[in-house]
Amino acid sequence: MLLKMLTGLSGPLFSLAPGDEYDFDDAEAERLKAAEFAIDAEPKAPATTKRGKADVVSSNGDDAGG
């Protein structure tokens, strides 16, 4: 179960800081959530691309060069 840490936690296999996400087994995840050391991580939204005309800014003709 993917959790987001609210506190730091380290062990022989990991060292986590607040805000880090880590995949724990279900029993350990429930224990960490009950102790308020972690919360369920929000699923990552898929990356989207913006389609259409690109916004292009030109400095030609605006006397930017002085």
PDB file of C-alpha atoms in Angstrom:
ATOM      1  CA  MET A   1       0.000   0.000   0.000  1.00  0.00           C
ATOM      2  CA  LEU A   2       1.476   3.335  -1.052  1.00  0.00           C
ATOM      3  CA  LEU A   3       1.719   5.790   1.857  1.00  0.00           C
ATOM      4  CA  LYS A   4       2.890   9.378   2.183  1.00  0.00           C
ATOM      5  CA  MET A   5       4.949   9.921   5.316  1.00  0.00           C
ATOM      6  CA  LEU A   6       3.965  12.577   7.846  1.00  0.00           C
ATOM      7  CA  THR A   7       7.054  11.950   9.998  1.00  0.00           C
ATOM      8  CA  GLY A   8      10.535  10.663   9.370  1.00  0.00           C
ATOM      9  CA  LEU A   9      11.073   6.911   9.578  1.00  0.00           C
ATOM     10  CA  SER A  10      14.166   4.818   8.995  1.00  0.00           C
ATOM     11  CA  GLY A  11      15.001   1.155   9.100  1.00  0.00           C
ATOM     12  CA  PRO A  12      17.481  -1.283   7.605  1.00  0.00           C
ATOM     13  CA  LEU A  13      15.874  -1.031   4.142  1.00  0.00           C
ATOM     14  CA  PHE A  14      14.845   2.634   3.924  1.00  0.00           C
ATOM     15  CA  SER A  15      15.201   6.138   5.294  1.00  0.00           C
ATOM     16  CA  LEU A  16      12.111   8.269   4.752  1.00  0.00           C
ATOM     17  CA  ALA A  17      11.494  11.964   5.373  1.00  0.00           C
ATOM     18  CA  PRO A  18       8.129  13.703   5.775  1.00  0.00           C
ATOM     19  CA  GLY A  19       6.472  13.878   2.353  1.00  0.00           C
ATOM     20  CA  ASP A  20       8.253  10.798   0.986  1.00  0.00           C
ATOM     21  CA  GLU A  21       6.112   8.034  -0.499  1.00  0.00           C
ATOM     22  CA  TYR A  22       6.827   4.340   0.095  1.00  0.00           C
ATOM     23  CA  ASP A  23       5.031   1.093  -0.675  1.00  0.00           C
ATOM     24  CA  PHE A  24       4.471  -0.841   2.599  1.00  0.00           C
ATOM     25  CA  ASP A  25       2.793  -4.218   3.067  1.00  0.00           C
ATOM     26  CA  ASP A  26      -0.844  -3.870   4.159  1.00  0.00           C
ATOM     27  CA  ALA A  27      -0.339  -4.713   7.859  1.00  0.00           C
ATOM     28  CA  GLU A  28       2.535  -2.252   8.277  1.00  0.00           C
ATOM     29  CA  ALA A  29       0.648   0.416   6.329  1.00  0.00           C
ATOM     30  CA  GLU A  30      -2.376   0.132   8.630  1.00  0.00           C
ATOM     31  CA  ARG A  31      -0.122   0.336  11.704  1.00  0.00           C
ATOM     32  CA  LEU A  32       1.606   3.478  10.407  1.00  0.00           C
ATOM     33  CA  LYS A  33      -1.718   5.134   9.539  1.00  0.00           C
ATOM     34  CA  ALA A  34      -3.187   4.267  12.973  1.00  0.00           C
ATOM     35  CA  ALA A  35      -0.134   5.849  14.638  1.00  0.00           C
ATOM     36  CA  GLU A  36      -0.596   8.925  12.388  1.00  0.00           C
ATOM     37  CA  PHE A  37       2.899   8.522  10.960  1.00  0.00           C
ATOM     38  CA  ALA A  38       1.560   8.311   7.392  1.00  0.00           C
ATOM     39  CA  ILE A  39      -1.491   8.764   5.197  1.00  0.00           C
ATOM     40  CA  ASP A  40      -2.634   7.125   1.966  1.00  0.00           C
ATOM     41  CA  ALA A  41      -0.698   8.576  -0.946  1.00  0.00           C
ATOM     42  CA  GLU A  42      -2.866  10.177  -3.575  1.00  0.00           C
ATOM     43  CA  PRO A  43      -2.619   8.466  -6.917  1.00  0.00           C
ATOM     44  CA  LYS A  44      -0.448  10.282  -9.396  1.00  0.00           C
ATOM     45  CA  ALA A  45      -2.445  12.011 -12.119  1.00  0.00           C
ATOM     46  CA  PRO A  46      -1.394  11.015 -15.604  1.00  0.00           C
ATOM     47  CA  ALA A  47       0.696  13.611 -17.380  1.00  0.00           C
ATOM     48  CA  THR A  48      -1.284  15.616 -19.868  1.00  0.00           C
ATOM     49  CA  THR A  49      -0.068  17.578 -22.816  1.00  0.00           C
ATOM     50  CA  LYS A  50      -1.518  20.845 -23.969  1.00  0.00           C
ATOM     51  CA  ARG A  51      -2.405  20.865 -27.622  1.00  0.00           C
ATOM     52  CA  GLY A  52      -2.891  23.918 -29.755  1.00  0.00           C
ATOM     53  CA  LYS A  53      -0.941  26.983 -30.712  1.00  0.00           C
ATOM     54  CA  ALA A  54       2.240  27.696 -28.812  1.00  0.00           C
ATOM     55  CA  ASP A  55       2.509  31.049 -27.044  1.00  0.00           C
ATOM     56  CA  VAL A  56       5.521  32.711 -28.615  1.00  0.00           C
ATOM     57  CA  VAL A  57       6.887  36.035 -27.476  1.00  0.00           C
ATOM     58  CA  SER A  58       9.224  37.979 -29.699  1.00  0.00           C
ATOM     59  CA  SER A  59      11.381  40.919 -28.728  1.00  0.00           C
ATOM     60  CA  ASN A  60      11.548  42.131 -32.344  1.00  0.00           C
ATOM     61  CA  GLY A  61      10.210  45.636 -32.756  1.00  0.00           C
ATOM     62  CA  ASP A  62       9.578  46.379 -29.085  1.00  0.00           C
ATOM     63  CA  ASP A  63      12.788  48.389 -28.484  1.00  0.00           C
ATOM     64  CA  ALA A  64      13.901  45.835 -25.881  1.00  0.00           C
ATOM     65  CA  GLY A  65      17.515  46.071 -27.084  1.00  0.00           C
ATOM     66  CA  GLY A  66      17.779  49.749 -26.278  1.00  0.00           C
TER      67      GLY A  66
END
